[in-house]
Coordinates of C-alpha atoms and ligand atoms in Angstrom, one line a residue:
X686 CA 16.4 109.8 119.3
X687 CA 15.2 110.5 122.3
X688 CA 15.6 108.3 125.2
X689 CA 13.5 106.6 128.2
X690 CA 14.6 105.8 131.2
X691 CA 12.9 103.6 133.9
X692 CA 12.4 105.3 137.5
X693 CA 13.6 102.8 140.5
X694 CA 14.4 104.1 143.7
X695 CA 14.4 107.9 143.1
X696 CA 16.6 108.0 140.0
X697 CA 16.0 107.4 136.3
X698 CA 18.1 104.5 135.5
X699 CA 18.8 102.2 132.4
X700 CA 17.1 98.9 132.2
X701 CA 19.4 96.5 133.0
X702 CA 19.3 94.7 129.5
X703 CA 20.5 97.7 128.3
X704 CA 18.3 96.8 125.3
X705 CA 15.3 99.3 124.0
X706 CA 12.3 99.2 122.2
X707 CA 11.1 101.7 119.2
X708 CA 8.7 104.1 120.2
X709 CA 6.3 105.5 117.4
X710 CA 4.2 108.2 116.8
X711 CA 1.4 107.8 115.4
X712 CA 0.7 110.3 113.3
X713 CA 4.0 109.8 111.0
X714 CA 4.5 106.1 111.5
X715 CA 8.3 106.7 112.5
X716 CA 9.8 105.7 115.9
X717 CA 10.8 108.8 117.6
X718 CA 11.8 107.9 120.9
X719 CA 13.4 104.5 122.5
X720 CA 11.5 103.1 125.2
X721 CA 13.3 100.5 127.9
X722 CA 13.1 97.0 126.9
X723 CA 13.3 95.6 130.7
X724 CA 12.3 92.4 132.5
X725 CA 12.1 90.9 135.6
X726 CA 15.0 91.8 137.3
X727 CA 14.2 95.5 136.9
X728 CA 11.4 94.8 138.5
X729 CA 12.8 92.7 141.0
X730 CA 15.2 96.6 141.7
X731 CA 12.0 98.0 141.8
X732 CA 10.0 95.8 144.2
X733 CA 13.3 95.8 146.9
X734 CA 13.1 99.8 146.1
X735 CA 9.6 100.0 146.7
X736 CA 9.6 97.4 150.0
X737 CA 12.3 99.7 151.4
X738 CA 10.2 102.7 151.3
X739 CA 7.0 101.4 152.5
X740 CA 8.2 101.6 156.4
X741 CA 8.2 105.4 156.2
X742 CA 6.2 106.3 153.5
X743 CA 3.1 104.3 155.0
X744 CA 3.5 105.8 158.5
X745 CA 3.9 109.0 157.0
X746 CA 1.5 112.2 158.6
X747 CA -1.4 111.5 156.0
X748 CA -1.4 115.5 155.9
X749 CA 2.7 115.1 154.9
X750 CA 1.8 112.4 152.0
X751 CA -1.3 114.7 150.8
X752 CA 1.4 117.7 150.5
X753 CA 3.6 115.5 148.5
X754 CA 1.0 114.6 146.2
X755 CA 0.0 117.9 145.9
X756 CA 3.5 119.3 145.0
X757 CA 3.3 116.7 142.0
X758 CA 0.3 118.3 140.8
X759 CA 1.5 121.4 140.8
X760 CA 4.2 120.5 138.7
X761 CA 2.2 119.0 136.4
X762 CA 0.1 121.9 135.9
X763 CA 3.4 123.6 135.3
X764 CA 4.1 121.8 133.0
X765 CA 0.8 121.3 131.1
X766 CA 1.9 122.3 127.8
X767 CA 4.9 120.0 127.4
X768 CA 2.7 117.3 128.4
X769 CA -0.1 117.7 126.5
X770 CA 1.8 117.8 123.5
X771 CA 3.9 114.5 125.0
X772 CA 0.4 112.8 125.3
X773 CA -0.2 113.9 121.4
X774 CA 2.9 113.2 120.0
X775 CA 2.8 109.5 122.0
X776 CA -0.8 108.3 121.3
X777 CA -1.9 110.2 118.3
X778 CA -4.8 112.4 120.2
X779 CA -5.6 116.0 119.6
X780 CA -3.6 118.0 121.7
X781 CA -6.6 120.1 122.6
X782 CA -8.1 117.3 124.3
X783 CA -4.9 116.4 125.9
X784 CA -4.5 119.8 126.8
X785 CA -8.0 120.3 128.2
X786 CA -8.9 117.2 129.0
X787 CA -6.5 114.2 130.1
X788 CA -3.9 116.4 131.7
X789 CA -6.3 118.3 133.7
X790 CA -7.9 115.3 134.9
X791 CA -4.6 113.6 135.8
X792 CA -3.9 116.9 137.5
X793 CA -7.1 116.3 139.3
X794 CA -6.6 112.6 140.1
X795 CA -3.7 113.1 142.1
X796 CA -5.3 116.3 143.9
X797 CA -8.8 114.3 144.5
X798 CA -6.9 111.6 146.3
X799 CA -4.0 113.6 147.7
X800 CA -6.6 115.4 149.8
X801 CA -9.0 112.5 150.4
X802 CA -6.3 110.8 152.7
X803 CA -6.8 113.4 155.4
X804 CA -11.1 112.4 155.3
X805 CA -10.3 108.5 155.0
X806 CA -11.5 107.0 158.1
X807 CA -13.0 103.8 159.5
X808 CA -15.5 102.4 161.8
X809 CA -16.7 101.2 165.0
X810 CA -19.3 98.7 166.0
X811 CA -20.6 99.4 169.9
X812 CA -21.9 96.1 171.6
X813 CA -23.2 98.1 174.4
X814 CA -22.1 96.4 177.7
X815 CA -20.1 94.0 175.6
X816 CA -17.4 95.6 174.0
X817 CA -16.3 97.6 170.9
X818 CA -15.4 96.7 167.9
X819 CA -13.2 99.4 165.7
X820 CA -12.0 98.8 162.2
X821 CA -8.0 99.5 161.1
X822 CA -7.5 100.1 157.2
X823 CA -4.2 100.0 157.0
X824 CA -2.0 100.2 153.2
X825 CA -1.4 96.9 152.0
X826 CA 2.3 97.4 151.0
X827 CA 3.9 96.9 147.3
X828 CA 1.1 97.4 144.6
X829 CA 1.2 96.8 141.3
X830 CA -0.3 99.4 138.8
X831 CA -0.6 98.5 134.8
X832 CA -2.2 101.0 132.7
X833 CA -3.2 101.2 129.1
X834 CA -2.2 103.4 125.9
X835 CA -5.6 105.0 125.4
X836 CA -5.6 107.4 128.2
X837 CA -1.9 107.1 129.0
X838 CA -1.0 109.9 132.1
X839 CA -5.1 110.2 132.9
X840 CA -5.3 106.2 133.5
X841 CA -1.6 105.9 135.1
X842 CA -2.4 108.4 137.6
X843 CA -5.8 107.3 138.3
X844 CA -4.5 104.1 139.9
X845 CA -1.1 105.5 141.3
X846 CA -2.7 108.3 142.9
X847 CA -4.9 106.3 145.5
X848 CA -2.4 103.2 145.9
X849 CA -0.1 106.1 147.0
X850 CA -2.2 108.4 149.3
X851 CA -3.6 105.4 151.3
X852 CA 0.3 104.6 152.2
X853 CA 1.3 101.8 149.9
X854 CA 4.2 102.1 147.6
X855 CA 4.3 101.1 143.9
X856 CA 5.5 99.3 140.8
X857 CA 4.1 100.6 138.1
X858 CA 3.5 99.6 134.5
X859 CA 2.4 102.2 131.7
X860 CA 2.2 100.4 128.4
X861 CA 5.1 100.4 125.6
X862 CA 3.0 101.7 123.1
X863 CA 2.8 105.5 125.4
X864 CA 5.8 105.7 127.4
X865 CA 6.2 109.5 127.4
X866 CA 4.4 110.6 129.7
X867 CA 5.0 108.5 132.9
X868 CA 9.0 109.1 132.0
X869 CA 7.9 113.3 132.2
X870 CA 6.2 112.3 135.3
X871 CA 9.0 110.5 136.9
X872 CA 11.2 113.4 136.3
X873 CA 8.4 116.0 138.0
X874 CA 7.9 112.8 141.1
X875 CA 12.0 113.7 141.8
X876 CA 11.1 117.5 141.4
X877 CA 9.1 117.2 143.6
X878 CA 11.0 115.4 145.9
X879 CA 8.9 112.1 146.3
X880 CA 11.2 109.6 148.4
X881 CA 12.9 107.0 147.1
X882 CA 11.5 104.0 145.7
X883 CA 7.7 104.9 146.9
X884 CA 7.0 105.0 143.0
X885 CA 8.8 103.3 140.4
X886 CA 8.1 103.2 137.0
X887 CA 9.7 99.9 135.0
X888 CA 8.8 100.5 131.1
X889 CA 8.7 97.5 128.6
X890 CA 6.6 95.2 127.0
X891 CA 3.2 93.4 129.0
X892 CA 4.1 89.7 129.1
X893 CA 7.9 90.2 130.3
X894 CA 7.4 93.4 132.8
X895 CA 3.3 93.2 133.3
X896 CA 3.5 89.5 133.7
X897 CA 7.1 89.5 136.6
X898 CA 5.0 92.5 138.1
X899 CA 1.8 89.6 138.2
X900 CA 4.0 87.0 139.8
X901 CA 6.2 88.7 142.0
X902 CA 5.3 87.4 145.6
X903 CA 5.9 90.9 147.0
X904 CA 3.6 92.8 145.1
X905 CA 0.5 91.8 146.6
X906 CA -2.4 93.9 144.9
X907 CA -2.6 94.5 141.1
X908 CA -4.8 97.4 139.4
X909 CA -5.1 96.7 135.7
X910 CA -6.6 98.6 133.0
X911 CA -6.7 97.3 129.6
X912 CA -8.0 94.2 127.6
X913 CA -10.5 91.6 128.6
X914 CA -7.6 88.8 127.2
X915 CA -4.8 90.1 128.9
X916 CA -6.9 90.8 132.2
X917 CA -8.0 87.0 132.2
X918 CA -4.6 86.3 131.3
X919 CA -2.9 88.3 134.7
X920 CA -6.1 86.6 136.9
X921 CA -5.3 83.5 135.7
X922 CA -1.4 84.0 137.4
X923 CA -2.7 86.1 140.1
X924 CA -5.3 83.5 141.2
X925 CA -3.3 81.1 142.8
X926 CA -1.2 83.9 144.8
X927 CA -4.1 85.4 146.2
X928 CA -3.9 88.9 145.2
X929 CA -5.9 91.5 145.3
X930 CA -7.3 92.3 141.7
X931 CA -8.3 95.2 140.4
X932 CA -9.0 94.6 136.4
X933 CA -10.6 97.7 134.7
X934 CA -11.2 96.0 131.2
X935 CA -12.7 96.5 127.7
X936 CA -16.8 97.7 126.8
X937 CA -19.3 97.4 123.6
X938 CA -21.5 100.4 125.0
X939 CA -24.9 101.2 123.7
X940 CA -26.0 104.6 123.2
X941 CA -29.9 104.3 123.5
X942 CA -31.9 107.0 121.6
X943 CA -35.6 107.3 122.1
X944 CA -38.0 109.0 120.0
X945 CA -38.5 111.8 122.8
X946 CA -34.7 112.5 123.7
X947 CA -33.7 116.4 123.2
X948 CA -32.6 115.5 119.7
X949 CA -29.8 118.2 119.5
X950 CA -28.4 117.9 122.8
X951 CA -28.2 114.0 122.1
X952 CA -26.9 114.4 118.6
X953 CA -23.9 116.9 119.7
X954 CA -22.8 114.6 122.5
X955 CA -23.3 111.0 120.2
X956 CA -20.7 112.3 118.0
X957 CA -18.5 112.6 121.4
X958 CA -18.9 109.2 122.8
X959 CA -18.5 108.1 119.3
X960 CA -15.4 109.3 118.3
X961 CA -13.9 111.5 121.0
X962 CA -10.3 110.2 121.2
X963 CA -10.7 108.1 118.0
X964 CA -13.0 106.1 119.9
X965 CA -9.8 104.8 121.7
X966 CA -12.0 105.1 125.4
X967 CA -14.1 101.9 127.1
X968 CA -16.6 104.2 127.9
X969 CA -17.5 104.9 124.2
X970 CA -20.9 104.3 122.9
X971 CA -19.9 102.3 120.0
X972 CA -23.3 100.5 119.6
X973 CA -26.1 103.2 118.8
X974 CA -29.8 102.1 119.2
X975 CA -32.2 104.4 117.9
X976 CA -36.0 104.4 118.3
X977 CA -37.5 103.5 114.8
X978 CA -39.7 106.6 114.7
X979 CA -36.5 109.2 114.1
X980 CA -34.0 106.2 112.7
X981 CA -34.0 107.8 109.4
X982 CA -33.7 111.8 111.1
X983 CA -30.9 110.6 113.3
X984 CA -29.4 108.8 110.1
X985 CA -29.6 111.5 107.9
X986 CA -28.3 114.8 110.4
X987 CA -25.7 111.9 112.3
X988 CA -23.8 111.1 109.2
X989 CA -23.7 114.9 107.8
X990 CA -21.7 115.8 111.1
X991 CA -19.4 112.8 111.4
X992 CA -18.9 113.4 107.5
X993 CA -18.1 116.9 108.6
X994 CA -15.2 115.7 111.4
X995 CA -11.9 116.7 110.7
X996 CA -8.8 114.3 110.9
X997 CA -5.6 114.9 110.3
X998 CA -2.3 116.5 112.3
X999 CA -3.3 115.8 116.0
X1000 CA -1.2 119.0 116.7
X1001 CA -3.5 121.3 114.5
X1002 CA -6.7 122.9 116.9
X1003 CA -9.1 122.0 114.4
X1004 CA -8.7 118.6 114.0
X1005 CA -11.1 116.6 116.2
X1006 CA -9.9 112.5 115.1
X1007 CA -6.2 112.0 115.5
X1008 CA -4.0 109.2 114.7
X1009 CA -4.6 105.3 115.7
X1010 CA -2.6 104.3 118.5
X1011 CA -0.7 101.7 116.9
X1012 CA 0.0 100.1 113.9
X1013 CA -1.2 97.0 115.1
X1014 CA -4.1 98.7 116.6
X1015 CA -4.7 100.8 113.0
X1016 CA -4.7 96.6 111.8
X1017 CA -7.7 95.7 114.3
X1018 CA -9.6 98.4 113.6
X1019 CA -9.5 97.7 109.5
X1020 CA -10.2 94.3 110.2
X1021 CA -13.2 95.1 112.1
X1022 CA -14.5 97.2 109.1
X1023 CA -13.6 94.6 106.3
X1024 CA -15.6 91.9 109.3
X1025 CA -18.7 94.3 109.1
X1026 CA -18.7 94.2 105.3
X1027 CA -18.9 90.2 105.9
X1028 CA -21.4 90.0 108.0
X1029 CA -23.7 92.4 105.8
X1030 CA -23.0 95.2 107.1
X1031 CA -23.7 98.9 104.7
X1032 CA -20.8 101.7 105.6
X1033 CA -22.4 104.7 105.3
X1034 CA -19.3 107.0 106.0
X1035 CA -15.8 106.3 106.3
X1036 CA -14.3 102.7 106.3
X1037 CA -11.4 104.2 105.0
X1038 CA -7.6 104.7 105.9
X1039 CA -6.7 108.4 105.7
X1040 CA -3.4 110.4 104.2
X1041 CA -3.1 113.8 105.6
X1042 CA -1.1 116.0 103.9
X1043 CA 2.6 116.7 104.8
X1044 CA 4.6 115.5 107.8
X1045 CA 1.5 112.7 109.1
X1046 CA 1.0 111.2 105.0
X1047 CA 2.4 107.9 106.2
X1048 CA 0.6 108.1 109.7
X1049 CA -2.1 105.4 111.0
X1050 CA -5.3 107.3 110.2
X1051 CA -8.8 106.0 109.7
X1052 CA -11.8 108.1 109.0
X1053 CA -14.8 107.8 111.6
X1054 CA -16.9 105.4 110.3
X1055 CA -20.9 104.7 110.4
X1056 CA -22.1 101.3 109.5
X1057 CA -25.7 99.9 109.5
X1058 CA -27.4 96.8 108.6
X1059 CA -26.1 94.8 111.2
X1060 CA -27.5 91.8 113.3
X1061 CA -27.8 92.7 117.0
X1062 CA -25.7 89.5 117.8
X1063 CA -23.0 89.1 114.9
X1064 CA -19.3 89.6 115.8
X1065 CA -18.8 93.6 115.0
X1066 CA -21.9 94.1 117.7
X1067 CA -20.2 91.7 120.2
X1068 CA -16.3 92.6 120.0
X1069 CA -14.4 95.4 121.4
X1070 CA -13.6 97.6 117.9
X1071 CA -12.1 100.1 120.4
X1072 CA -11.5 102.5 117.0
X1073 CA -13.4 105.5 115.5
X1074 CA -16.2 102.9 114.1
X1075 CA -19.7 103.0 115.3
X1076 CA -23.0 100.7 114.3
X1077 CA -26.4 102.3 113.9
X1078 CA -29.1 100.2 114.0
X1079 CA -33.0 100.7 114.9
X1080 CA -35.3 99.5 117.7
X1081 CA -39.6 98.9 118.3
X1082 CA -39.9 98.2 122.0
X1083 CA -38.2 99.1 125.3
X1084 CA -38.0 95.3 125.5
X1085 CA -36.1 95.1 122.1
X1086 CA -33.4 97.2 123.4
X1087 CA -32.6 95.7 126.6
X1088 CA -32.4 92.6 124.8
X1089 CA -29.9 93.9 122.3
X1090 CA -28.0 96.4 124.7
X1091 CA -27.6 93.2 127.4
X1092 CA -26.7 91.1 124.4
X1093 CA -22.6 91.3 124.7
X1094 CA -19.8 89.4 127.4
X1095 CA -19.8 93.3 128.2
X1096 CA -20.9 95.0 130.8
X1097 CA -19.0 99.3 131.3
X1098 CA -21.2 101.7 130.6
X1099 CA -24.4 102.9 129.0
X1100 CA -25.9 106.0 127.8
X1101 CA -29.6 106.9 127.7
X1102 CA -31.2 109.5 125.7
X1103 CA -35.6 110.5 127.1
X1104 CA -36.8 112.9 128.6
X1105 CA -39.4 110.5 130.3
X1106 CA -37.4 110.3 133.2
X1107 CA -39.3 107.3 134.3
X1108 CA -38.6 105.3 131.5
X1109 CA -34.8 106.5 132.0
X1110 CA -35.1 105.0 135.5
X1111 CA -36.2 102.0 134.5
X1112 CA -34.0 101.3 131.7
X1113 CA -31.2 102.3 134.1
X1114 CA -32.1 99.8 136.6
X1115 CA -32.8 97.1 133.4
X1116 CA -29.0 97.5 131.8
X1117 CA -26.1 95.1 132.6
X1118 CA -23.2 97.8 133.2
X1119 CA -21.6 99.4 136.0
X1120 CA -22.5 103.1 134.8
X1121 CA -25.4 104.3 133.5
X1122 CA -26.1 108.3 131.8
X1123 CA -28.6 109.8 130.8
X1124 CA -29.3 112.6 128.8
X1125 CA -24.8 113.1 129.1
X1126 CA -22.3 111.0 128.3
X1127 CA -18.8 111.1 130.3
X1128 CA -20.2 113.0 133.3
X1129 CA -17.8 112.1 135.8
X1130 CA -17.7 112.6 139.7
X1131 CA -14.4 111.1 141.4
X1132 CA -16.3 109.9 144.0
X1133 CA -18.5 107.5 141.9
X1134 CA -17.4 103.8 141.9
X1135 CA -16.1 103.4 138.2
X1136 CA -16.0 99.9 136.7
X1137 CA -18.1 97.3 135.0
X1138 CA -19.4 94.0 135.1
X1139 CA -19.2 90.4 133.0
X1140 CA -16.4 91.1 131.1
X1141 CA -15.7 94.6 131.6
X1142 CA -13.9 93.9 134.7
X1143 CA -13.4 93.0 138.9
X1144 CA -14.1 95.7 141.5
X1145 CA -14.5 99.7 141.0
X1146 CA -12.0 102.6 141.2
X1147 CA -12.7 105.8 142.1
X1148 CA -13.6 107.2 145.9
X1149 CA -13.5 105.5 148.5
X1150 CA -13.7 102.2 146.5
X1151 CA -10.1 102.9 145.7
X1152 CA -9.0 104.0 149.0
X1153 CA -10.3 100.6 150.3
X1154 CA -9.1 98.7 147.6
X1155 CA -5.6 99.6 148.3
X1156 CA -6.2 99.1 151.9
X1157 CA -6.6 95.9 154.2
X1158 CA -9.3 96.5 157.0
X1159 CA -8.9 94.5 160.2
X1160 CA -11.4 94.3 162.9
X1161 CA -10.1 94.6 166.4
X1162 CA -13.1 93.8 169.3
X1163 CA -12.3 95.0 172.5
X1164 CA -14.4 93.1 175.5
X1165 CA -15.3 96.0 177.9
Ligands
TXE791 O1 -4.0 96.3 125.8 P1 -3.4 95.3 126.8 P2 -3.8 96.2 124.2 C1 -8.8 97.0 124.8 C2 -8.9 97.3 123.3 C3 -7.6 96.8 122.8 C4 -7.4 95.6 123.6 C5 -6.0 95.2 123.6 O2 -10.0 96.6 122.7 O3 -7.8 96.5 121.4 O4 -7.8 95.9 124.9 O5 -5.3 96.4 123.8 C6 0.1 95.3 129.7 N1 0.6 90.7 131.9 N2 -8.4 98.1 125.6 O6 -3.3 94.9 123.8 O7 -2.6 94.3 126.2 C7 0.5 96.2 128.5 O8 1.9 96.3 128.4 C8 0.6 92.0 132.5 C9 -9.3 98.6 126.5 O9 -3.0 97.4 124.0 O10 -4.5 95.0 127.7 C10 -0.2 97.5 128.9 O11 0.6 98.2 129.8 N3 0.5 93.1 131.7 C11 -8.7 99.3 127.6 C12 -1.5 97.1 129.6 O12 -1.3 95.7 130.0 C13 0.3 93.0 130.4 C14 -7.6 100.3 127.2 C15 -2.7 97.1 128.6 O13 -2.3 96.4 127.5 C16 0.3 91.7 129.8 C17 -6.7 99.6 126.3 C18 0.4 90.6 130.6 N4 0.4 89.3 130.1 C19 -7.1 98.5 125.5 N5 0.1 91.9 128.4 C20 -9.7 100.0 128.5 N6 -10.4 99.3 129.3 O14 -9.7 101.2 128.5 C21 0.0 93.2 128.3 N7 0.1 93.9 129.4

């Protein structure tokens, strides 16, 4: 069985309980791997590891910290194959789309920020005959970075990567139930010759690791992806310590389709921000409003193609819906569908757990499932299914579906399908999220602030909202 270990100060240590949890993969069911079981005092190793470094690393030649960073990358390109099929093995995903997607995008998180270090810069504020004011932004020092399973090495990175490029040095979290990854990662960070203790990695379980990394006083920013619960749950410890919070948390996105939308185009891309990843992403459009005009068009050619969508052995190229995460993931997704059923909901495909054939007949499958019927405000509309399970339901008026699609605690992301671009604009300017597409879904630019609102999270990543997040400015004013 193949081992973990944690990554404190440069080398890839046991934890110190010397205990381990089971590691699973998906697609069988069976543990595979053993992932460290550790607790506060490995990340009390890790913090002293991490406040050691900080002195150099933060005064560190930006363009020496960029090169670094860009050495990692490299490696990880290197090394794309063996990660991708890490990535599918660990979280049940298609290896394509780990492959071609979430490795290349890691790749490119740590180049995007590795390289915006040497543009970050600050400003000054002339008084003319006064004096001058100039702004520092200078790295805050030990961060904390928790990530989630659904994304694993894409979402790990995307936090590490600018918390390290503005200077600061890290304890990082990535969750129990996708290890893998972050352990190949720590072994291509001493490849590439990373100093000591400027990342550390500290693997185990959310409220004995996540929670010591929460309350340690030395770690004095957290970035958290991951549930709204368990993001309320680190604010509420946080709070009082007065750190800097960064909580990337869950979405019930509606996917609005109006009557004059490029009916194709839109119908290729719902079944991607429907089920891409077994709808295991916050950005997913898991609440589809369509205008009642083409309801019964959209119905009928919608439920063909997802009928169409082949499951099974994440490994196989033709297979575009993998494996649920976890078993107690698998669990909350069922529920969800035997909820719908409740609340009067009709499943018009899927609703059902899956068998493939040979080695993944005892994996955690479900088939993508279309269900319609619904109230806009009953529980499967409101609550994060965060599973390959969509609702379908028609709208009248404009005003109709701002009311539903601003009807959740929610508030991540949006999709729009018109090609009355003014209506676009002014549903965009209407909806209650933090992104908004139209006519795409999943149209990314690094630069973009990325984050929500109501419950969907604190603050923005991305750019140079993440290069300020990690960074504390300080106004100096100089009397001339
Ligand atoms: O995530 P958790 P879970 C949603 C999705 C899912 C729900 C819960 O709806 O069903 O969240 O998923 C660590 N202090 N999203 O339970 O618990 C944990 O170890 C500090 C949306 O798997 O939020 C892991 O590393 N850390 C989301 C990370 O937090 C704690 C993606 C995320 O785990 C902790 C994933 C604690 N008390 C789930 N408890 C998105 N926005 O993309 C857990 N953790």
């Amino acid at each position: 069985m193949k081992k973990i270990f944690n990554y404190i100060n440069g080398k890839l240590v046991e934890p110190i309980s010397g205990k381990y949890l089971d590691n699973f993969d998906p697609s069988t069911g069976k543990a595979y791997s053993h992932c460290p079981d550790s607790d506060e005092r490995d990340v009390e190793l890790a913090t002293q590891a991490a406040l050691q470094a900080f002195g150099a690393w933060s005064v560190l030649a930006p363009e020496k910290r960029s090169r670094i960073m860009l050495r990692i990358a490299e490696l990880i390109e290197k090394n794309i194959d063996e990660l991708a099929e890490a990535e599918s093995i660990d979280q049940g995903k298609p290896k394509w789309l780990a492959k071609n997607g979430e490795i290349p995008r890691a790749i490119s998180n740590i180049r995007f920020f590795g390289t915006a270090i040497e543009h970050f810069a600050s400003e000054a504020h002339p008084m003319p005959g006064h004096a001058i004011n100039y702004t520092l932004r200078t790295p805050i020092g030990v961060v904390g970075c928790i990530s989630p399973w659904n994304l694993p090495l894409y979402l790990f990175t995307w936090k590490i990567a600018p918390a390290l490029a503005s200077g600061n040095c890290v304890v990082a979290k990535p969750s129990e139930i996708t290890p893998m990854t972050a352990y190949l990662l720590a072994q291509i960070c001493i490849q590439a010759g990373l100093p000591h203790g400027v990342l550390n990695i500290v693997h185990g379980l959310g409220e004995k690791v996540g929670s010591a990394i929460t309350l340690h006083s030395q770690i004095k920013a957290i970035s958290f992806t991951g549930g709204t619960k368990t993001g309320a749950e680190i604010a509420r410890l946080a709070a009082p310590m007065f750190k800097k919070l960064s909580l990337e948390l869950g979405g019930k996105n509606p996917n609005i389709i109006f009557a004059d939308c490029n009916f194709d185009k839109m119908l290729e891309e719902t079944l991607r921000s429907s089920f891409l990843n077994q709808g295991e992403i916050c950005l997913c459009g898991s609440r589809i409003f369509i205008e009642r005009s083409i309801y019964n068009k959209f119905k009928n050619a919608f439920i063909e193609k997802v009928k169409a969508r082949v499951i099974g052995d994440p490994l196989f190229d033709t297979t575009l819906v993998g494996a649920i995460a976890s078993k107690m993931h698998f669990e909350k997704v069922m529920s969800y569908i035997e909820l719908a059923k409740q609340e009067g909901g009709t499943v018009l495909c899927g609703g059902n757990q899956v068998n493939p054939e040979g080695r993944c007949s005892a994996g955690w499958f479900i088939a993508p499932t279309v269900i319609e019927g619904l109230s806009f405000d009953c529980r499967t509309n409101q609550e994060e299914i965060f599973g390959p399970v969509v609702t379908i339901a028609p709208f009248d008026t404009e005003e109709e579906v701002l009311m539903f699609a601003n009807s959740t605690e929610f508030g991540l992301a949006a999709t729009i399908w018109t090609e009355n671009l003014t209506l676009a604009h002014r549903m965009a300017a209407e909806i209650k999220s933090g992104i908004v597409w139209i006519n795409c879904w999943l149209l990314r630019d690094l630069r973009t602030p990325f984050g929500g609102v109501k419950n969907s999270g604190v603050g923005r990543e991305g750019g140079w909202e993440a290069m300020r997040f990690f960074t504390e400015p300080k106004n100096v004013c100089i009397k001339l």
